[in-house]
Amino acid sequence: MRLSIKFRYVLTVILFSVLAFTTRAEVRLMPAPNSITYRKGHFDLKSSCTLVAASPVARQAASLLNEWLLLSNCKELPVKDQASHNTPSVLITVHSDRTGEKYRLVVTQRHIHLEGSAAGVVRGMSTLLQLVTQAKSANGRIPCLLIDDEPRFAYRGVHLDVCRHFVSKEFVKRYIDLLALHKMNTFHWHLTDDQGWRIEIRKYPRLTTVGAWRNGSMIGPYRDQKFDTLNYGGYYTQEDIREVVDYASARAITVIPEIEMPGHAVAALAAYPQYSCTGNVPEVAKGWGVFDDVFCVNDSTFAFIEDILTEVIALFPSNYIHIGGDECPKTRWKVCPKCTETRYANNLRDEHELQSYFIRRVEQFLNSKGRNIIGWDEILEGGLAPNATVMSWRGVDGGIAAARSGHKAIMTPGSHCYFDHYQGERSTEPLAIGGYTTLEKVYSYRPVPDSLTAEEARFVIGAQANVWTEYMYDEQQVEYMLLPRLCALSEVLWTDTSLHDLRNFYDRLLGHQTLLDSWKVNHSTTWMLPELTVLPGPLSPSLRLELSSKLPQQVEVAWGTPESKPMFMPYKEPLLVSASGTMYVRSTTGDVVKMQNYPFEFSRFTGASVALSLPGDKNYNHPGSTLSDGRVGTLPWTGKQWVGWLGHEPDITLRAGAKTRVDSIVVVCLHDPVSWIHAPAEIKATCGGKEFSVATEARDMGVYRFTIPVQTETDSVTLGIRSIGKIPEGSAGAGEDGWMFVSEVLVY
Ligand code: TNX
């Protein structure tokens, strides 16, 4: 065959453009920069490249890059004061007259130039590190480009609770490096709680000699109430703290200490019981939860707290001091003569106002020292202190209320920002406190609630991940819970929403994991499993089980029943199933193999359509189909398998495809009084024109299957779920509305 010259030319051009397109080197950055422009050519890192840093601040930034390069298994770059002709160099310019975190990074064929404010250069350094480490697998080439970048939110925080489980000073530093790598700028160090006081206070040595140690810890899930008898604890000396603060400052990270008050103070009170209401708090708490012993509200307590804060502010240069303020039971205050006296003397109507008085007084003290307070959203109760910033954790309402009243708000809602929650299926994840906060959920977070006006929205200064460590027994576990969810949050807070793209994020994360691996970070790879969607099938009963991969990967599935052994086959199309069994999923991405099993329990109405007269509340408003999807909730429970109603009594209607015989209906409910979740008092069923009901009873925490014998023929079933009303005396949250949780309705 002979081709004309012209045609051959056209073919060649097409071929080259295809090659150029497919081989065009793009960098994969985490978080995505706000503006990146690629240019022709590349910078060659293989040649004798130097780091040029003229000023002391620039040299500090240069040595940070070198530290990170070593950590990433790359060679250090020699640091020079001046660029020499003909040597490719990485120039670092710090504009000390600039503030903020903006930086510019220019890569040309001869030089790389990073410039910005002192903090901006550190942010750019994490970009540069990623370019350099990626060049390793691209023949040392960094594509020519221009990045202009600055954060979307001013406050980008990560918290760490070192009280429930202690971590070493070295680990705190590593944690700070991980924050800086992801362009976060605030480390919220939760230093005191019921289970341990972790900061040396010279004036009150017992805070650490006594308060930093407990004679046992809770082991296993909360409901087991099991404890070991080991002496556990640790604390940071003031020397340690200075070292950490300096380390963080070199990474442009502000450390905000949290000294909890008036609640979560058992460790302090075990050391100095004279500041409690009863004068008798014998030991540092061993278990998790909320405790009645809190600081007594009287002048001697304030003197004690002011002494402590005086030492704290000498150690931490941050504008903010976090003073807790959350979860303070008023039980002791109600019957304490000293607290009552303080109430009367200050015309305070109730204990909420007493709490507010406490916070205001401490605020006044800190304001007088030129500092500002942050408190958890409970500080709104009984009136907000004048200059306080609110950290909204019980959802976003606290943040909204703060912003509306002209106070700054930092969003940390449990639904998206609690990294102590599960990030995958309970059956394969290590024990966690509960919840279900996947990588995708974090990535979908938008810190500014829609209900705020543009003016109010300015008060939302950012968001923060909270890492509470009740169930994180060691440092590896902390890393596992932090990453990669931190990657998602960092992009939420750094990168403009218009540039968010989940697919592209997954792709970059895959690359970023290589860097995390080189740092030997124990990051979770749970997100790499394909996502399972359960849909009603064509027959009644049946389900359609659909898997979707987030990445190019190989996926195999098997269906197993107790009688059959699972045989893996490549996944090609959704599985149609019509009887109980387990779906086995295996995904292979490079050398990462992940396995997950999904048990399904069938009844005659599995896959039936479900209508709810009232949607679930807050984070438990899953679709009605959750109740007929064959997935029956287990313990420890995670949010996603339960529809929950707070103080509401829903009717649930299931409609199957055809009339069928129905002998009994089983409603699967959760009873977990410590979490304010109570089994219903009564369940009524209407089906086949008849009414049935069952009075339910639940004592111990657990998953209950309440059975209503019926015996009729029908294609629909309506259930009325009646609650116990207000939580009874003697239970957590007595007098408040309780939750009702339903996972599944099985019809036999
Ligand atoms: C609530 S968040 C707490 C912490 C617990 C955490 C567990 C907040 C202000 N208080 O004391 O560790 O839940 O998720």
Short mmCIF file of N, CA and C in Angstrom, two decimals, residues 43-170:
data_model
loop_
_atom_site.label_atom_id
_atom_site.label_comp_id
_atom_site.label_asym_id
_atom_site.label_seq_id
_atom_site.Cartn_x
_atom_site.Cartn_y
_atom_site.Cartn_z
N PHE A 43 12.95 21.05 33.74
CA PHE A 43 14.15 21.31 34.53
C PHE A 43 14.75 19.95 34.84
N ASP A 44 16.06 19.84 34.67
CA ASP A 44 16.70 18.55 34.88
C ASP A 44 17.36 18.51 36.26
N LEU A 45 16.81 17.70 37.11
CA LEU A 45 17.29 17.67 38.49
C LEU A 45 18.54 16.81 38.66
N LYS A 46 18.83 16.02 37.64
CA LYS A 46 19.96 15.09 37.80
C LYS A 46 21.30 15.81 37.90
N SER A 47 21.41 16.93 37.20
CA SER A 47 22.69 17.62 37.21
C SER A 47 22.94 18.24 38.60
N SER A 48 24.10 18.78 38.80
CA SER A 48 24.52 19.24 40.13
C SER A 48 23.74 20.48 40.56
N CYS A 49 22.59 20.22 41.11
CA CYS A 49 21.68 21.30 41.47
C CYS A 49 21.99 21.82 42.86
N THR A 50 21.89 23.13 43.05
CA THR A 50 22.11 23.67 44.40
C THR A 50 20.86 24.42 44.86
N LEU A 51 20.76 24.54 46.18
CA LEU A 51 19.70 25.34 46.78
C LEU A 51 20.30 26.69 47.09
N VAL A 52 19.72 27.75 46.59
CA VAL A 52 20.28 29.07 46.84
C VAL A 52 19.38 29.84 47.80
N ALA A 53 19.93 30.15 48.96
CA ALA A 53 19.15 30.85 49.97
C ALA A 53 20.01 31.96 50.54
N ALA A 54 19.62 33.21 50.28
CA ALA A 54 20.49 34.33 50.67
C ALA A 54 20.26 34.77 52.11
N SER A 55 19.02 34.74 52.58
CA SER A 55 18.75 35.26 53.94
C SER A 55 18.67 34.11 54.94
N PRO A 56 18.78 34.44 56.24
CA PRO A 56 18.67 33.37 57.25
C PRO A 56 17.32 32.65 57.20
N VAL A 57 16.23 33.39 56.95
CA VAL A 57 14.91 32.72 56.88
C VAL A 57 14.86 31.79 55.67
N ALA A 58 15.44 32.24 54.58
CA ALA A 58 15.46 31.39 53.39
C ALA A 58 16.29 30.14 53.65
N ARG A 59 17.40 30.34 54.41
CA ARG A 59 18.24 29.16 54.73
C ARG A 59 17.50 28.18 55.63
N GLN A 60 16.68 28.73 56.54
CA GLN A 60 15.87 27.84 57.40
C GLN A 60 14.91 27.02 56.53
N ALA A 61 14.31 27.70 55.55
CA ALA A 61 13.39 26.99 54.64
C ALA A 61 14.15 25.95 53.83
N ALA A 62 15.36 26.30 53.40
CA ALA A 62 16.17 25.36 52.61
C ALA A 62 16.50 24.12 53.44
N SER A 63 16.83 24.35 54.72
CA SER A 63 17.19 23.17 55.51
C SER A 63 15.95 22.32 55.80
N LEU A 64 14.78 22.95 55.82
CA LEU A 64 13.55 22.17 55.97
C LEU A 64 13.36 21.26 54.75
N LEU A 65 13.59 21.83 53.57
CA LEU A 65 13.45 21.01 52.36
C LEU A 65 14.42 19.83 52.43
N ASN A 66 15.63 20.10 52.87
CA ASN A 66 16.60 19.01 52.96
C ASN A 66 16.20 17.94 53.97
N GLU A 67 15.65 18.40 55.11
CA GLU A 67 15.17 17.41 56.10
C GLU A 67 14.10 16.52 55.47
N TRP A 68 13.18 17.17 54.75
CA TRP A 68 12.09 16.42 54.12
C TRP A 68 12.59 15.50 53.01
N LEU A 69 13.62 15.98 52.28
CA LEU A 69 14.17 15.14 51.21
C LEU A 69 14.78 13.87 51.79
N LEU A 70 15.52 14.04 52.89
CA LEU A 70 16.12 12.87 53.53
C LEU A 70 15.05 11.90 54.00
N LEU A 71 14.00 12.47 54.60
CA LEU A 71 12.90 11.65 55.09
C LEU A 71 12.24 10.90 53.94
N SER A 72 12.29 11.50 52.74
CA SER A 72 11.65 10.89 51.56
C SER A 72 12.61 10.03 50.76
N ASN A 73 13.71 9.63 51.38
CA ASN A 73 14.73 8.80 50.71
C ASN A 73 15.34 9.47 49.49
N CYS A 74 15.46 10.78 49.52
CA CYS A 74 16.12 11.49 48.42
C CYS A 74 17.38 12.15 48.95
N LYS A 75 18.27 12.50 48.03
CA LYS A 75 19.52 13.15 48.45
C LYS A 75 19.27 14.60 48.81
N GLU A 76 20.04 15.07 49.79
CA GLU A 76 19.99 16.49 50.14
C GLU A 76 20.55 17.31 48.99
N LEU A 77 20.15 18.58 48.91
CA LEU A 77 20.75 19.47 47.92
C LEU A 77 21.69 20.43 48.65
N PRO A 78 22.90 20.67 48.11
CA PRO A 78 23.81 21.60 48.78
C PRO A 78 23.22 23.01 48.83
N VAL A 79 23.41 23.68 49.96
CA VAL A 79 22.85 25.02 50.12
C VAL A 79 23.94 26.07 49.92
N LYS A 80 23.68 27.06 49.07
CA LYS A 80 24.64 28.14 48.81
C LYS A 80 23.97 29.49 49.02
N ASP A 81 24.82 30.53 49.23
CA ASP A 81 24.31 31.88 49.41
C ASP A 81 23.90 32.52 48.09
N GLN A 82 24.65 32.16 47.07
CA GLN A 82 24.48 32.83 45.78
C GLN A 82 24.42 31.82 44.66
N ALA A 83 23.69 32.16 43.63
CA ALA A 83 23.65 31.28 42.47
C ALA A 83 24.94 31.46 41.69
N SER A 84 25.54 30.36 41.24
CA SER A 84 26.71 30.53 40.39
C SER A 84 26.26 30.29 38.95
N HIS A 85 26.94 30.98 38.05
CA HIS A 85 26.56 30.86 36.65
C HIS A 85 26.62 29.42 36.20
N ASN A 86 25.76 29.08 35.33
CA ASN A 86 25.78 27.76 34.71
C ASN A 86 25.44 26.58 35.61
N THR A 87 25.14 26.84 36.88
CA THR A 87 24.69 25.72 37.71
C THR A 87 23.18 25.83 37.88
N PRO A 88 22.46 24.78 37.52
CA PRO A 88 21.02 24.82 37.74
C PRO A 88 20.75 24.95 39.23
N SER A 89 19.84 25.81 39.58
CA SER A 89 19.63 25.99 41.01
C SER A 89 18.17 26.17 41.37
N VAL A 90 17.92 25.93 42.67
CA VAL A 90 16.60 26.18 43.23
C VAL A 90 16.75 27.40 44.12
N LEU A 91 16.16 28.48 43.70
CA LEU A 91 16.30 29.74 44.42
C LEU A 91 15.15 29.92 45.40
N ILE A 92 15.52 30.30 46.62
CA ILE A 92 14.45 30.53 47.60
C ILE A 92 14.49 31.99 48.04
N THR A 93 13.41 32.70 47.82
CA THR A 93 13.37 34.10 48.25
C THR A 93 12.24 34.30 49.25
N VAL A 94 12.62 34.80 50.42
CA VAL A 94 11.59 35.09 51.42
C VAL A 94 11.39 36.61 51.46
N HIS A 95 10.16 37.04 51.23
CA HIS A 95 9.86 38.48 51.33
C HIS A 95 9.38 38.74 52.75
N SER A 96 10.29 39.25 53.58
CA SER A 96 9.91 39.37 54.99
C SER A 96 8.88 40.47 55.22
N ASP A 97 8.65 41.30 54.22
CA ASP A 97 7.61 42.34 54.38
C ASP A 97 6.22 41.80 54.07
N ARG A 98 6.14 40.56 53.59
CA ARG A 98 4.82 40.01 53.26
C ARG A 98 4.27 39.16 54.39
N THR A 99 2.94 39.14 54.51
CA THR A 99 2.32 38.25 55.49
C THR A 99 1.49 37.22 54.71
N GLY A 100 0.75 36.42 55.41
CA GLY A 100 -0.10 35.43 54.74
C GLY A 100 0.72 34.24 54.28
N GLU A 101 0.11 33.42 53.43
CA GLU A 101 0.74 32.15 53.07
C GLU A 101 0.87 31.95 51.56
N LYS A 102 0.79 33.06 50.86
CA LYS A 102 0.86 33.00 49.40
C LYS A 102 2.30 32.67 48.96
N TYR A 103 2.40 31.89 47.90
CA TYR A 103 3.73 31.64 47.34
C TYR A 103 3.64 31.54 45.82
N ARG A 104 4.78 31.70 45.18
CA ARG A 104 4.87 31.49 43.74
C ARG A 104 6.02 30.54 43.48
N LEU A 105 5.77 29.60 42.61
CA LEU A 105 6.83 28.64 42.26
C LEU A 105 6.95 28.61 40.74
N VAL A 106 8.14 28.94 40.27
CA VAL A 106 8.36 28.97 38.83
C VAL A 106 9.42 27.93 38.48
N VAL A 107 9.11 27.06 37.58
CA VAL A 107 10.11 26.10 37.11
C VAL A 107 10.43 26.43 35.66
N THR A 108 11.69 26.78 35.40
CA THR A 108 12.13 26.99 34.01
C THR A 108 13.19 25.93 33.71
N GLN A 109 13.72 25.96 32.51
CA GLN A 109 14.70 24.92 32.16
C GLN A 109 16.00 25.07 32.95
N ARG A 110 16.31 26.30 33.38
CA ARG A 110 17.56 26.54 34.10
C ARG A 110 17.40 26.58 35.62
N HIS A 111 16.27 27.15 36.06
CA HIS A 111 16.13 27.39 37.50
C HIS A 111 14.75 27.04 38.00
N ILE A 112 14.73 26.87 39.31
CA ILE A 112 13.44 26.82 39.98
C ILE A 112 13.46 27.99 40.95
N HIS A 113 12.37 28.74 41.00
CA HIS A 113 12.35 29.86 41.93
C HIS A 113 11.10 29.78 42.80
N LEU A 114 11.34 29.72 44.11
CA LEU A 114 10.23 29.71 45.06
C LEU A 114 10.27 31.00 45.84
N GLU A 115 9.20 31.74 45.82
CA GLU A 115 9.17 32.98 46.61
C GLU A 115 7.84 33.19 47.29
N GLY A 116 7.90 33.94 48.39
CA GLY A 116 6.68 34.25 49.12
C GLY A 116 7.03 34.81 50.49
N SER A 117 6.02 34.98 51.30
CA SER A 117 6.25 35.37 52.69
C SER A 117 6.95 34.20 53.38
N ALA A 118 7.38 34.40 54.63
CA ALA A 118 8.07 33.30 55.34
C ALA A 118 7.18 32.06 55.38
N ALA A 119 5.89 32.25 55.74
CA ALA A 119 4.99 31.09 55.80
C ALA A 119 4.68 30.59 54.39
N GLY A 120 4.54 31.52 53.44
CA GLY A 120 4.26 31.14 52.06
C GLY A 120 5.34 30.22 51.51
N VAL A 121 6.60 30.54 51.82
CA VAL A 121 7.70 29.71 51.32
C VAL A 121 7.62 28.30 51.90
N VAL A 122 7.20 28.18 53.16
CA VAL A 122 7.05 26.83 53.74
C VAL A 122 5.93 26.07 53.01
N ARG A 123 4.84 26.77 52.70
CA ARG A 123 3.76 26.10 51.96
C ARG A 123 4.27 25.66 50.59
N GLY A 124 5.04 26.55 49.95
CA GLY A 124 5.59 26.23 48.64
C GLY A 124 6.60 25.09 48.72
N MET A 125 7.24 24.98 49.88
CA MET A 125 8.23 23.93 50.09
C MET A 125 7.58 22.55 49.98
N SER A 126 6.35 22.43 50.45
CA SER A 126 5.71 21.11 50.37
C SER A 126 5.36 20.81 48.91
N THR A 127 5.07 21.86 48.14
CA THR A 127 4.85 21.66 46.70
C THR A 127 6.16 21.22 46.05
N LEU A 128 7.23 21.96 46.39
CA LEU A 128 8.54 21.68 45.81
C LEU A 128 8.99 20.25 46.14
N LEU A 129 8.79 19.87 47.39
CA LEU A 129 9.17 18.51 47.79
C LEU A 129 8.46 17.48 46.90
N GLN A 130 7.18 17.72 46.65
CA GLN A 130 6.43 16.76 45.83
C GLN A 130 6.96 16.74 44.40
N LEU A 131 7.36 17.91 43.88
CA LEU A 131 7.93 17.94 42.52
C LEU A 131 9.24 17.17 42.49
N VAL A 132 10.07 17.40 43.50
CA VAL A 132 11.39 16.76 43.51
C VAL A 132 11.26 15.25 43.67
N THR A 133 10.40 14.81 44.58
CA THR A 133 10.29 13.36 44.80
C THR A 133 9.66 12.69 43.57
N GLN A 134 8.75 13.39 42.90
CA GLN A 134 8.16 12.79 41.70
C GLN A 134 9.14 12.74 40.53
N ALA A 135 10.10 13.67 40.55
CA ALA A 135 11.08 13.71 39.47
C ALA A 135 11.91 12.41 39.46
N LYS A 136 12.04 11.82 40.63
CA LYS A 136 12.81 10.59 40.78
C LYS A 136 12.36 9.52 39.78
N SER A 137 11.04 9.40 39.63
CA SER A 137 10.55 8.36 38.73
C SER A 137 10.30 8.92 37.32
N ALA A 138 10.81 10.15 37.03
CA ALA A 138 10.63 10.73 35.69
C ALA A 138 11.98 11.16 35.15
N ASN A 139 13.00 10.34 35.39
CA ASN A 139 14.34 10.66 34.91
C ASN A 139 14.87 11.99 35.42
N GLY A 140 14.44 12.37 36.60
CA GLY A 140 14.91 13.63 37.18
C GLY A 140 14.28 14.87 36.57
N ARG A 141 13.23 14.68 35.78
CA ARG A 141 12.65 15.84 35.10
C ARG A 141 11.49 16.46 35.87
N ILE A 142 11.53 17.76 35.97
CA ILE A 142 10.38 18.49 36.52
C ILE A 142 9.84 19.36 35.38
N PRO A 143 8.58 19.23 35.01
CA PRO A 143 8.08 20.03 33.90
C PRO A 143 8.11 21.53 34.22
N CYS A 144 8.39 22.33 33.21
CA CYS A 144 8.37 23.78 33.42
C CYS A 144 6.94 24.21 33.72
N LEU A 145 6.80 25.05 34.72
CA LEU A 145 5.45 25.46 35.12
C LEU A 145 5.49 26.70 35.99
N LEU A 146 4.32 27.22 36.21
CA LEU A 146 4.16 28.36 37.09
C LEU A 146 3.01 28.06 38.04
N ILE A 147 3.30 28.10 39.32
CA ILE A 147 2.23 27.90 40.31
C ILE A 147 2.07 29.18 41.12
N ASP A 148 0.86 29.69 41.15
CA ASP A 148 0.52 30.81 42.03
C ASP A 148 -0.52 30.29 43.00
N ASP A 149 -0.19 30.35 44.27
CA ASP A 149 -1.02 29.59 45.19
C ASP A 149 -1.19 30.31 46.51
N GLU A 150 -2.38 30.22 47.05
CA GLU A 150 -2.62 30.69 48.42
C GLU A 150 -3.87 30.01 48.94
N PRO A 151 -4.01 29.92 50.27
CA PRO A 151 -5.10 29.11 50.81
C PRO A 151 -6.47 29.77 50.71
N ARG A 152 -7.47 28.90 50.68
CA ARG A 152 -8.84 29.38 50.67
C ARG A 152 -9.28 29.83 52.07
N PHE A 153 -8.87 29.09 53.09
CA PHE A 153 -9.24 29.43 54.46
C PHE A 153 -8.00 29.76 55.28
N ALA A 154 -8.16 30.75 56.18
CA ALA A 154 -7.02 31.19 56.98
C ALA A 154 -6.69 30.19 58.09
N TYR A 155 -7.72 29.50 58.61
CA TYR A 155 -7.48 28.56 59.71
C TYR A 155 -7.63 27.14 59.18
N ARG A 156 -6.54 26.40 59.23
CA ARG A 156 -6.57 25.02 58.75
C ARG A 156 -5.91 24.16 59.84
N GLY A 157 -6.75 23.56 60.65
CA GLY A 157 -6.21 22.94 61.85
C GLY A 157 -6.31 21.43 61.90
N VAL A 158 -5.44 20.86 62.72
CA VAL A 158 -5.54 19.44 63.09
C VAL A 158 -5.28 19.36 64.59
N HIS A 159 -6.12 18.61 65.24
CA HIS A 159 -6.05 18.49 66.69
C HIS A 159 -5.46 17.13 67.04
N LEU A 160 -4.88 17.02 68.21
CA LEU A 160 -4.46 15.71 68.70
C LEU A 160 -4.68 15.64 70.20
N ASP A 161 -5.40 14.60 70.61
CA ASP A 161 -5.67 14.34 72.02
C ASP A 161 -4.53 13.44 72.52
N VAL A 162 -3.71 13.99 73.41
CA VAL A 162 -2.60 13.19 73.95
C VAL A 162 -2.90 12.74 75.37
N CYS A 163 -4.18 12.90 75.77
CA CYS A 163 -4.57 12.57 77.15
C CYS A 163 -5.07 11.14 77.25
N ARG A 164 -5.97 10.77 76.35
CA ARG A 164 -6.53 9.42 76.42
C ARG A 164 -5.41 8.43 76.12
N HIS A 165 -4.63 8.72 75.07
CA HIS A 165 -3.38 7.98 74.86
C HIS A 165 -2.26 8.97 74.58
N PHE A 166 -1.14 8.70 75.21
CA PHE A 166 -0.01 9.62 75.16
C PHE A 166 0.86 9.29 73.95
N VAL A 167 1.44 10.31 73.34
CA VAL A 167 2.42 10.05 72.28
C VAL A 167 3.71 10.79 72.63
N SER A 168 4.82 10.30 72.11
CA SER A 168 6.12 10.88 72.45
C SER A 168 6.28 12.26 71.81
N LYS A 169 7.21 13.00 72.36
CA LYS A 169 7.54 14.32 71.78
C LYS A 169 7.98 14.15 70.32
N GLU A 170 8.74 13.09 70.05
CA GLU A 170 9.21 12.85 68.69
C GLU A 170 8.02 12.65 67.74
#
